CSV table of C-alpha atoms and ligand atoms in Angstrom, one decimal:
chain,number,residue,atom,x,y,z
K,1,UNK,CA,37.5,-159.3,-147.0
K,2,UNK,CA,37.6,-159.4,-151.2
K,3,UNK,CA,34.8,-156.7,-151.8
K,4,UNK,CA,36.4,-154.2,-149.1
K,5,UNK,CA,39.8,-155.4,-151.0
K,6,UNK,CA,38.1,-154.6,-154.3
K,7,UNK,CA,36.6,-151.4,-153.6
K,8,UNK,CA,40.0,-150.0,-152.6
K,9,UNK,CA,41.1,-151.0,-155.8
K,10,UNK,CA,43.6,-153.6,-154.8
K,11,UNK,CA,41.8,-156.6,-156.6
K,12,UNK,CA,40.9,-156.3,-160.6
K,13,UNK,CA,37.1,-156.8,-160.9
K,14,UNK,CA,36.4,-160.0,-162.9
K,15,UNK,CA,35.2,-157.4,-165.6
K,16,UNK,CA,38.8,-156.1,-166.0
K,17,UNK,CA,40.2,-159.3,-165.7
K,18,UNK,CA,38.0,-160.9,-168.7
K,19,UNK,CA,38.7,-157.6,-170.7
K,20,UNK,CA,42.4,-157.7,-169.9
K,21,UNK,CA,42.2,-160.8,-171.7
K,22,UNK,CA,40.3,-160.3,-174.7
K,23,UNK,CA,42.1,-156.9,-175.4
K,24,UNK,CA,45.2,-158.5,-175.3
K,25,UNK,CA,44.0,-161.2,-177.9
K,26,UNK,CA,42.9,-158.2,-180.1
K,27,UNK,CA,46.1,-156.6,-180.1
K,28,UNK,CA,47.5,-159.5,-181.8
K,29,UNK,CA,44.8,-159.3,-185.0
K,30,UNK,CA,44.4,-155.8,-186.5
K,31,UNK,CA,40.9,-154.7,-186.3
K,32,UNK,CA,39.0,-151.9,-187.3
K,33,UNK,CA,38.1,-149.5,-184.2
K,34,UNK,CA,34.5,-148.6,-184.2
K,35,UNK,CA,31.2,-148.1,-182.4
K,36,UNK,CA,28.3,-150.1,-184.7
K,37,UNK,CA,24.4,-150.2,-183.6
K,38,UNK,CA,22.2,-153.4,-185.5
K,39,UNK,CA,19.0,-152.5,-185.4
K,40,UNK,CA,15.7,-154.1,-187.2
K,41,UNK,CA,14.5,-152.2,-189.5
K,42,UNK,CA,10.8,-154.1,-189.8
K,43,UNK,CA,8.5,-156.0,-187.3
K,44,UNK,CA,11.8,-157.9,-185.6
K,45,UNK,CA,12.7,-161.5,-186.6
K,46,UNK,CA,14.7,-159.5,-189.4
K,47,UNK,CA,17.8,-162.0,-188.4
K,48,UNK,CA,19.2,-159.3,-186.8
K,49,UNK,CA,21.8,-162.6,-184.5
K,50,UNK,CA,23.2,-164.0,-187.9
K,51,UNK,CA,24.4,-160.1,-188.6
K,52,UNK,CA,25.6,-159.7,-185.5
K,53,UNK,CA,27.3,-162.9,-185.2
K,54,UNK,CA,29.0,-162.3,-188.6
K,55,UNK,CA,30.1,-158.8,-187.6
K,56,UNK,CA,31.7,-160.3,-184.7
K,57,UNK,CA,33.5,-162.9,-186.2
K,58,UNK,CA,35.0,-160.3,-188.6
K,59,UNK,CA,35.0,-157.6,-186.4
K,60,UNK,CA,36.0,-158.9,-183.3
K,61,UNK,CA,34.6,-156.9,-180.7
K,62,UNK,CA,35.7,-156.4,-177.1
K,63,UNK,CA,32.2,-156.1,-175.9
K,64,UNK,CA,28.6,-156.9,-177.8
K,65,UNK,CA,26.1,-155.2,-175.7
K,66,UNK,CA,22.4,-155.6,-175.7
K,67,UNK,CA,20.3,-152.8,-175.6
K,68,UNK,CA,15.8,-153.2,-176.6
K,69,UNK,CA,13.0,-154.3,-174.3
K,70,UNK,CA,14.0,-157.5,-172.4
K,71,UNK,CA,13.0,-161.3,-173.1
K,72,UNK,CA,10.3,-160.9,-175.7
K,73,UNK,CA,13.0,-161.0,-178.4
K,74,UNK,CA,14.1,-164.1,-179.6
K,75,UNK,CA,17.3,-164.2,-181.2
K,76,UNK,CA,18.0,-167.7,-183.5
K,77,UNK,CA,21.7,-168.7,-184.6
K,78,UNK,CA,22.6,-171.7,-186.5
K,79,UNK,CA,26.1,-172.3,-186.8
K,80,UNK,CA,26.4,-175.4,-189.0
K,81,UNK,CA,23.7,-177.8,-187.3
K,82,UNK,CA,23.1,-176.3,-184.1
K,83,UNK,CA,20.6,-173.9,-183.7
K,84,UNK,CA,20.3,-171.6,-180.8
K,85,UNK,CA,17.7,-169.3,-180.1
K,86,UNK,CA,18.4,-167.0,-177.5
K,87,UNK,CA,16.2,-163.4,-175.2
K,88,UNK,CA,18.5,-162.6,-173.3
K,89,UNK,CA,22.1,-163.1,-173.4
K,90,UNK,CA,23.7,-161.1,-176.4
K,91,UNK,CA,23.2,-162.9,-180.2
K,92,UNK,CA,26.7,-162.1,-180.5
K,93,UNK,CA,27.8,-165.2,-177.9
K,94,UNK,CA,28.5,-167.1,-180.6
K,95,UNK,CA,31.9,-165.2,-180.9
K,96,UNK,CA,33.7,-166.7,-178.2
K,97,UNK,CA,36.5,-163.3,-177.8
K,98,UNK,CA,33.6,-160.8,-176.2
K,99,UNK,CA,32.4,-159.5,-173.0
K,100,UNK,CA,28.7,-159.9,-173.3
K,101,UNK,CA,26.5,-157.5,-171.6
K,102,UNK,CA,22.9,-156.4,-170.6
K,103,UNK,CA,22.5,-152.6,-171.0
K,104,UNK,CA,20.6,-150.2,-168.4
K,105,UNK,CA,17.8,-149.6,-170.0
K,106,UNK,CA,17.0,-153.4,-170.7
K,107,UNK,CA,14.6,-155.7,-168.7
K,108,UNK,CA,16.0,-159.0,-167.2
K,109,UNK,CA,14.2,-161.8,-166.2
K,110,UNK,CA,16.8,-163.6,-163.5
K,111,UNK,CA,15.3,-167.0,-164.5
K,112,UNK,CA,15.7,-166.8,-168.3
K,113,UNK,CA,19.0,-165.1,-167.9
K,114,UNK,CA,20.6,-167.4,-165.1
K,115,UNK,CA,19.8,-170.3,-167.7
K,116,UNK,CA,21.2,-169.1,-170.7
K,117,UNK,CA,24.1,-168.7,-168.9
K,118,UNK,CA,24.4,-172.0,-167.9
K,119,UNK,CA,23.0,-173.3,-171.2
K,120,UNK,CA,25.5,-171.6,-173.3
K,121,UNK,CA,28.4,-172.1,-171.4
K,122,UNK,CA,29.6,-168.2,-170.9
K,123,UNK,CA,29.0,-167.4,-167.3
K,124,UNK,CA,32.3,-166.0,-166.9
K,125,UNK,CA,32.5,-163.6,-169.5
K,126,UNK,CA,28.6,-161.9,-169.4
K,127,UNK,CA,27.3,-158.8,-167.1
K,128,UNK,CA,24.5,-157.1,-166.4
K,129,UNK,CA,23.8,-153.6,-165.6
K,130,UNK,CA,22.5,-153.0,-162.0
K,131,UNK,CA,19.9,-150.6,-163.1
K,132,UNK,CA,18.4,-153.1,-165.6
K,133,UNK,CA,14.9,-153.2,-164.4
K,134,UNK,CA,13.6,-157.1,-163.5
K,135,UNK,CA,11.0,-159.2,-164.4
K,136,UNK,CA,9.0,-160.8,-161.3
K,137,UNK,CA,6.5,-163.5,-162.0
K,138,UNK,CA,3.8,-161.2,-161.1
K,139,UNK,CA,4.7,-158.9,-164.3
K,140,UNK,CA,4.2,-162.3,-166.5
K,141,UNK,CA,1.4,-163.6,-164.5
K,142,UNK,CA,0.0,-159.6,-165.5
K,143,UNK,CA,1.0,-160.0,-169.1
K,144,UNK,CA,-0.8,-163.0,-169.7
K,145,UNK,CA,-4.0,-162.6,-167.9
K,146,UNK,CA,-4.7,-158.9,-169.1
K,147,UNK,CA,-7.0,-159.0,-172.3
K,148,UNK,CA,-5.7,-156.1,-173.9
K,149,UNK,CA,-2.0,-156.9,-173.7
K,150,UNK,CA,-2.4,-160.5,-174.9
K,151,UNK,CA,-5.8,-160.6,-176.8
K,152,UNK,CA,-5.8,-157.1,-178.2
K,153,UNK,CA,-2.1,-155.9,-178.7
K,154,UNK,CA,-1.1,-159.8,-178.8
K,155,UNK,CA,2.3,-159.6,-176.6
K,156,UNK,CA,4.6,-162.0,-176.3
K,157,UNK,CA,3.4,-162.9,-172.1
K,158,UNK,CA,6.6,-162.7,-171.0
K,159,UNK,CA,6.3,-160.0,-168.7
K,160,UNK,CA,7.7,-156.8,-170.3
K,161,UNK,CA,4.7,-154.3,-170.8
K,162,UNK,CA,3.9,-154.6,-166.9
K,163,UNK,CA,8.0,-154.7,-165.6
K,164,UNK,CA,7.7,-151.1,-167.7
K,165,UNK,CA,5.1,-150.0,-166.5
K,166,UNK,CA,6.5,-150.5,-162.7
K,167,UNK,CA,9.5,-149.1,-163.8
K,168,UNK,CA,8.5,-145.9,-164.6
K,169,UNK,CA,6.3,-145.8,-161.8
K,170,UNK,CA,9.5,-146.2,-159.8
K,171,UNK,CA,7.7,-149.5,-158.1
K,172,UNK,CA,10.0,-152.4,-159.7
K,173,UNK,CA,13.2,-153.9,-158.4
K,174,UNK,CA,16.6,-153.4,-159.8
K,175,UNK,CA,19.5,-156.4,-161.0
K,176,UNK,CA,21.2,-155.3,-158.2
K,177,UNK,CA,18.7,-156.0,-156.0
K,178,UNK,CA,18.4,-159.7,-157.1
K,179,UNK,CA,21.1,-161.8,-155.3
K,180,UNK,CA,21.2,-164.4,-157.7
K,181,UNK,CA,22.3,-162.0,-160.2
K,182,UNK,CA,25.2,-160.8,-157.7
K,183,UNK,CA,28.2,-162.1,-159.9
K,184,UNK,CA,27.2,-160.6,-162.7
K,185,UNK,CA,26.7,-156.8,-162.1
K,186,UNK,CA,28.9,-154.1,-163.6
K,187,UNK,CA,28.3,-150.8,-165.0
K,188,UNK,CA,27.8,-151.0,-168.4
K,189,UNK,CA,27.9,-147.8,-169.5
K,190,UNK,CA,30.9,-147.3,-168.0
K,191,UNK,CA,32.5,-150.1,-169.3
K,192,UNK,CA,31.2,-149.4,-173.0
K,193,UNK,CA,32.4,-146.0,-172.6
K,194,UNK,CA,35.7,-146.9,-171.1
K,195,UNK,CA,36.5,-149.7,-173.9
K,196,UNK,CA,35.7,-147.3,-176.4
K,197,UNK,CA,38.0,-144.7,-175.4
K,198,UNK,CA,40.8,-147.4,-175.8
K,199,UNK,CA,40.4,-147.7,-178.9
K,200,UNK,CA,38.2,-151.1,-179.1
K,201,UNK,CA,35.3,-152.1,-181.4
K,202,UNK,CA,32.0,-152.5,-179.8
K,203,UNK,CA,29.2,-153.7,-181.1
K,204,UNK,CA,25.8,-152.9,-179.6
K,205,UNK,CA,22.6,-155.2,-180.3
K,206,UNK,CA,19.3,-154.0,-180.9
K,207,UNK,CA,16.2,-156.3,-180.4
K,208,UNK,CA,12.5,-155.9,-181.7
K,209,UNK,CA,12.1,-153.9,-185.5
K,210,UNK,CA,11.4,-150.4,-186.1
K,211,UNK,CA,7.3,-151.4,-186.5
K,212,UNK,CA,6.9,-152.0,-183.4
K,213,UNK,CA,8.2,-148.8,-181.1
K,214,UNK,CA,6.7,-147.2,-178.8
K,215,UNK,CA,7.2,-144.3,-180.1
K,216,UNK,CA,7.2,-144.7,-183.9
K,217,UNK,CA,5.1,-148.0,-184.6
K,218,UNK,CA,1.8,-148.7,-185.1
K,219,UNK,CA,0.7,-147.7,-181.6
K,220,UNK,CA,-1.0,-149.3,-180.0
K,221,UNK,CA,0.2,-152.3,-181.3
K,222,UNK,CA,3.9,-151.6,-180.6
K,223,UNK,CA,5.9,-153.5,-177.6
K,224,UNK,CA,6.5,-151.4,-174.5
K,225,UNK,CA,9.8,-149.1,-175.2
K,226,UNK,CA,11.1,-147.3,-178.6
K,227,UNK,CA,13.2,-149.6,-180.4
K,228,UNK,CA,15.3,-147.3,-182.7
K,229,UNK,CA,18.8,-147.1,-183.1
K,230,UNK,CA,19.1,-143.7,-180.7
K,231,UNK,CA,17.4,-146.0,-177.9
K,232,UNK,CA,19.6,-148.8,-178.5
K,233,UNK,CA,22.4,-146.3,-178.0
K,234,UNK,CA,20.8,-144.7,-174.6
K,235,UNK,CA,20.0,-148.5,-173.5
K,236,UNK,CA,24.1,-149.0,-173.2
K,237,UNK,CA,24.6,-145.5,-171.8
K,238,UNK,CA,26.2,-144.4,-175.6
K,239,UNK,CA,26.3,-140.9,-175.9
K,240,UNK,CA,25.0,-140.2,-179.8
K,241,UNK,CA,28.4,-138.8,-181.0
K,242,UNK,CA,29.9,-141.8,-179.9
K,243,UNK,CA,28.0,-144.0,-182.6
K,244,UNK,CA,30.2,-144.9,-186.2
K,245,UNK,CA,27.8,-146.7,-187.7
K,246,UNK,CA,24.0,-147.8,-187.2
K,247,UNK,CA,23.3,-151.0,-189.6
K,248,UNK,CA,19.6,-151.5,-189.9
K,249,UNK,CA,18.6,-154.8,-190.7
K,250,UNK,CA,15.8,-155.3,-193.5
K,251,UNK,CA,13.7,-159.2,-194.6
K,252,UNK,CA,13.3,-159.0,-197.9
K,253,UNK,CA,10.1,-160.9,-197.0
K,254,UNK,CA,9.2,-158.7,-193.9
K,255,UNK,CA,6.8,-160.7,-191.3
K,256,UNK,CA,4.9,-159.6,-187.8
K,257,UNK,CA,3.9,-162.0,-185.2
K,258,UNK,CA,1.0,-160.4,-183.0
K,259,UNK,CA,-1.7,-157.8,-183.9
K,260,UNK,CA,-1.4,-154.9,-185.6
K,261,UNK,CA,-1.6,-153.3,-189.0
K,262,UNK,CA,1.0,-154.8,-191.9
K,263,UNK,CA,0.2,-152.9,-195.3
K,264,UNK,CA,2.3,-155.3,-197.2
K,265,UNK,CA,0.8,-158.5,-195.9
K,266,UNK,CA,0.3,-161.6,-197.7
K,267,UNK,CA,-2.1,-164.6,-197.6
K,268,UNK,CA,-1.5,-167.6,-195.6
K,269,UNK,CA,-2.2,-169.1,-198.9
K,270,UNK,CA,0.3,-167.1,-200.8
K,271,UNK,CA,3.1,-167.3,-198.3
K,272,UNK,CA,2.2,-171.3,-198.1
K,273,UNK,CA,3.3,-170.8,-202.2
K,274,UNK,CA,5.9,-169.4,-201.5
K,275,UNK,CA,7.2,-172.0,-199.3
K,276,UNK,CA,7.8,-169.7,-196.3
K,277,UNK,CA,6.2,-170.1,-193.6
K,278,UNK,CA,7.7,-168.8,-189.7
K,279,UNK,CA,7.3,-169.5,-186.4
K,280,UNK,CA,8.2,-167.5,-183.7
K,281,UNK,CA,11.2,-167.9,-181.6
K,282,UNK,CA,9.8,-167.3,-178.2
K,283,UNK,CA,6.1,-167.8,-178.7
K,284,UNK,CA,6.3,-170.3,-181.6
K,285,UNK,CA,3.2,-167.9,-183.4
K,286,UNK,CA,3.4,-168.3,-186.9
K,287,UNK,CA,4.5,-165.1,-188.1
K,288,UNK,CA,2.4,-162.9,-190.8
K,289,UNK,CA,4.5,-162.6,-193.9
K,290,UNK,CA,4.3,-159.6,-195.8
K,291,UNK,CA,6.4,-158.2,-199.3
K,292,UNK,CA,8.8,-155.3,-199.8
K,293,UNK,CA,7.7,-152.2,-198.1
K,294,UNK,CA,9.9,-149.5,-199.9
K,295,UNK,CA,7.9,-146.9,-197.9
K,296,UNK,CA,8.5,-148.7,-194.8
K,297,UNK,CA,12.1,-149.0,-195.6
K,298,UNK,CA,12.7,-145.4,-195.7
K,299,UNK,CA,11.2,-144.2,-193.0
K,300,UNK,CA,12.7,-146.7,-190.6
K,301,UNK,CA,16.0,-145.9,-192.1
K,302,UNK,CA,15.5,-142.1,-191.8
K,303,UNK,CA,14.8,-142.3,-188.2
K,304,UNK,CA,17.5,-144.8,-187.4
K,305,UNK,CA,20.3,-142.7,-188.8
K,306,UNK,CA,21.0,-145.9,-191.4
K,307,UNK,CA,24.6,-146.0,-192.5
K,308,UNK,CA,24.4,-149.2,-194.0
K,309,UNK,CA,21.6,-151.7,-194.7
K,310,UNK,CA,21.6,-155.8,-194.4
K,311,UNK,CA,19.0,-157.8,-196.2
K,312,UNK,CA,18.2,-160.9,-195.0
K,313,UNK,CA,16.5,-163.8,-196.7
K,314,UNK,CA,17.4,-162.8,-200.3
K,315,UNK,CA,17.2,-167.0,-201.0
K,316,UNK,CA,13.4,-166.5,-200.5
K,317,UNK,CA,13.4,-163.6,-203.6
K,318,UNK,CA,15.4,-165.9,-205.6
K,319,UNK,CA,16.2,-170.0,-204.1
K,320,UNK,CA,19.1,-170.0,-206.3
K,321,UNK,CA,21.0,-167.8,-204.6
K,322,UNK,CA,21.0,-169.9,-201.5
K,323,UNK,CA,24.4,-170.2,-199.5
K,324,UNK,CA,25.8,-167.8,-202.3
K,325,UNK,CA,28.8,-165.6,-200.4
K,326,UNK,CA,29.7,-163.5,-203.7
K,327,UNK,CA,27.8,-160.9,-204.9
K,328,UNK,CA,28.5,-162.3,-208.6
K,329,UNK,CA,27.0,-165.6,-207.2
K,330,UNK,CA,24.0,-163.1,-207.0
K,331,UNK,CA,21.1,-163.8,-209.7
K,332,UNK,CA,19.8,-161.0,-211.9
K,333,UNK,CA,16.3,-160.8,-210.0
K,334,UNK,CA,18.1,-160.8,-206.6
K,335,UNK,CA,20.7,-158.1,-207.9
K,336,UNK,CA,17.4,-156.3,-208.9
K,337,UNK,CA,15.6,-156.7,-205.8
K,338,UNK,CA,18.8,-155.5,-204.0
K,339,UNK,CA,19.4,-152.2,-206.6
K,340,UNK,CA,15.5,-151.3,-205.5
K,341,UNK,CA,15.9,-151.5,-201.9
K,342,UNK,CA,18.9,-149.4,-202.0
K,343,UNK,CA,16.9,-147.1,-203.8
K,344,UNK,CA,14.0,-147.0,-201.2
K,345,UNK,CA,16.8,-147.5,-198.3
K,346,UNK,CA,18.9,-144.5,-199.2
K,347,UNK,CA,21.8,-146.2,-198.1
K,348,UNK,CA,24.2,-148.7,-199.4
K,349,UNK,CA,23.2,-152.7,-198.9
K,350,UNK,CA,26.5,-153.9,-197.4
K,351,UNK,CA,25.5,-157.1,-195.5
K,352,UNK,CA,23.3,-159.8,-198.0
K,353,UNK,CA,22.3,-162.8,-196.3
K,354,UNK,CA,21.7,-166.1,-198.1
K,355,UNK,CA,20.4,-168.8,-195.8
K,356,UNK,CA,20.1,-169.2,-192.2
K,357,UNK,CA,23.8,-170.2,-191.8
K,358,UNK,CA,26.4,-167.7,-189.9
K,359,UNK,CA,28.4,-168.3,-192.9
K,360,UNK,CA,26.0,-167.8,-195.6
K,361,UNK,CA,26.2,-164.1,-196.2
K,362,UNK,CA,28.1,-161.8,-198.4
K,363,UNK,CA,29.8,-158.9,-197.2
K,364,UNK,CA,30.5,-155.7,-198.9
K,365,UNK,CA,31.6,-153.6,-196.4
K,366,UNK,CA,35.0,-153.5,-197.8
K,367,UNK,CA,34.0,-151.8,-200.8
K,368,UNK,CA,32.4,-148.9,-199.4
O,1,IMP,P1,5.3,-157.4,-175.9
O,1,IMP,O1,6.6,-156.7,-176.2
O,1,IMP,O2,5.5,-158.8,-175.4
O,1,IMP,O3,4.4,-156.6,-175.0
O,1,IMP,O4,4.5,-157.6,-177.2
O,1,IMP,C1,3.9,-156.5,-177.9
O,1,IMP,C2,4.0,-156.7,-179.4
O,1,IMP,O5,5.3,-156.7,-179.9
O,1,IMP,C3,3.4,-158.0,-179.9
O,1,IMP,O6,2.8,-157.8,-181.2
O,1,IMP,C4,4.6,-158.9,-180.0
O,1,IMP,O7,4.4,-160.0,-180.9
O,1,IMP,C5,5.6,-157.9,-180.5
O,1,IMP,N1,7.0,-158.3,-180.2
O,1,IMP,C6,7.7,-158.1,-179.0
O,1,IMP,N2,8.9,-158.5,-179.1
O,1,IMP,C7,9.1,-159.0,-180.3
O,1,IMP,C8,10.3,-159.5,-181.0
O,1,IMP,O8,11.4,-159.7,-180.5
O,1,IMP,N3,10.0,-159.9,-182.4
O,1,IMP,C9,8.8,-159.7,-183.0
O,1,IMP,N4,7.8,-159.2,-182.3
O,1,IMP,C10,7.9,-158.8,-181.1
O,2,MG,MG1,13.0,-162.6,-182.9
């Protein structure tokens, strides 16, 4: 009875219903309207989730969409002593006012998506786009016993490269196809598209860093799909006139986890001096930790269309800035390191981040 029901349009699909909701809650704060893309602009691991969980806490989106690869990104949040590390539902769950959603052009894995869900606590308020292509065993099981993908190119084994690969061979299933993921299916395009024409901020997440693209990386030692802004944009079905601002996300101590040339990579030794050792979210790797890469810097922010820059991890240039959320908090040699990579950027540094905390940024966007 309720789908026929629905599909005449007598019934309000749970999408509208949750949207209803949050859009009524907006129109009682006064927020900025806009369309923003956060992509990294590195390896990944940039701490592209604190920005977006900052934005959205400020910004207060109707929808945070995910657009990059699939599960091989990890996203970590800490707000105060939790930390959550998350690769596949939005970074941006940590606002509690948004739709979360998986765009077309992402991959999902049912399993790791069904429990974050559950583990989070926001079943009722996250979709998935039916064309998302999905992960089968058999595409990890692939991932991890091929030499080249996990000795040579060092991937992350979770399935992605293959579950391409199928895809555009036209061979893999579709979320739609997966009845466990039944509930959760919507057009997110549509949706995106629809919200946006009403006037309501979206916010749509990139995953992965500018290094390691298909397209624009150091191929072969890139992950399976471009992971620039203008994909992020075609992941959610975003056409790219629709796009207000594209935030690239810089480390001022970039690092890579897998294979793969990093010109401005440090010794373990040196980055064991520096107190600053990383481990991966999803494969726990210890990640390679380079320095500033002006050159690096520019080029990812040319091709991303960068509007604005965030710099994470300016307490690692300078520990007494840690926690700092005023730019005159700010210390002469982190001012300085900021001044350089605007210069190298091209753009304005609008987003600083001083420590792992959600709160622990400062945030010049106003002053533009
Ligand atoms: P794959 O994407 O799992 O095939 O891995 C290909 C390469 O991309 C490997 O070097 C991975 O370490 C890297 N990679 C994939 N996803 C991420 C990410 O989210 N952060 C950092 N590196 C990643
Ligand atoms: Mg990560």
């Amino acid at each position: 009875m309720e789908p026929d029901c629905r599909e005449r349009g007598c019934l309000p699909s749970r999408y509208h219903i949750v949207t209803f909701i949050i859009k009524y809650r907006s129109i009682l704060h006064d927020r900025t309207m806009s369309c923003t893309i956060i992509v990294g602009g590195f390896f990944g691991d940039e701490g592209k989730g604190k920005i977006v969980a900052h934005i959205a806490h400020q910004d207060r989106p109707s929808i945070i969409s995910r657009g990059g690869v699939g599960p091989n990104a990890g996203h970590t949040v800490c707000i105060g002593e939790k930390e959550y590390g998350v690769r596949m539902v939005p970074s941006g769950f940590v606002y509690p006012e948004s739709a979360l959603m998986i765009g077309s052009g992402v991959l999902v894995d049912p399993r790791v998506f069904l429990h974050e869900v559950d583990l989070l606590g926001v079943r009722d308020r996250t979709f998935v786009d039916g064309r998302c292509g999905v992960i089968e065993e058999e595409h990890i099981a692939r991932d991890r016993a091929s030499r080249h993908l996990r000795e040579k190119i060092g991937s992350t084994g979770t399935g992605c490269g293959p579950a391409n690969s199928d895809r555009v061979l036209r061979t893999s299933r579709q979320a739609k196809d997966v009845p466990e993921l039944a509930d959760f299916i919507t057009d997110v395009a549509q949706d995106v598209n629809s919200a946006l024409d009403k006037g309501e901020t979206v916010l749509l997440e990139g995953t992965q860093g500018f290094g390691i693209s298909l397209y624009f990386g150091t191929y072969p030692f890139v992950t399976s799909k471009d992971t620039s802004a203008s994909q992020i944009a075609a992941d959610n079905g975003v056409g790219p006139t629709r796009i207000d601002d594209v935030i690239v996300v810089f480390k001022a101590y970039p690092t890579r986890v897998g294979e793969g040339p990093f010109s401005t990579e440090m010794t373990m030794e040196r980055s064991h001096e520096l107190g600053i050792e990383e481990f991966g979210t999803v494969t726990h790797r210890q990640r390679r930790i380079g320095t500033w890469d002006g050159k690096m810097a520019r080029y990812s922010a040319m091709i991303n269309g960068c509007t604005q820059a965030a710099i994470t991890g300016i307490d690692r240039i300078d520990p007494a800035c840690f926690g700092a959320t005023d730019y005159g908090q700010l210390s002469k040699k982190a001012k300085d390191f900021i001044a350089q990579a605007e210069k190298d950027i091209g753009k304005p540094v609008t987003l600083i981040s001083t420590g792992p905390e959600m709160s622990q940024i400062i945030d010049l966007r106003g002053d533009l």
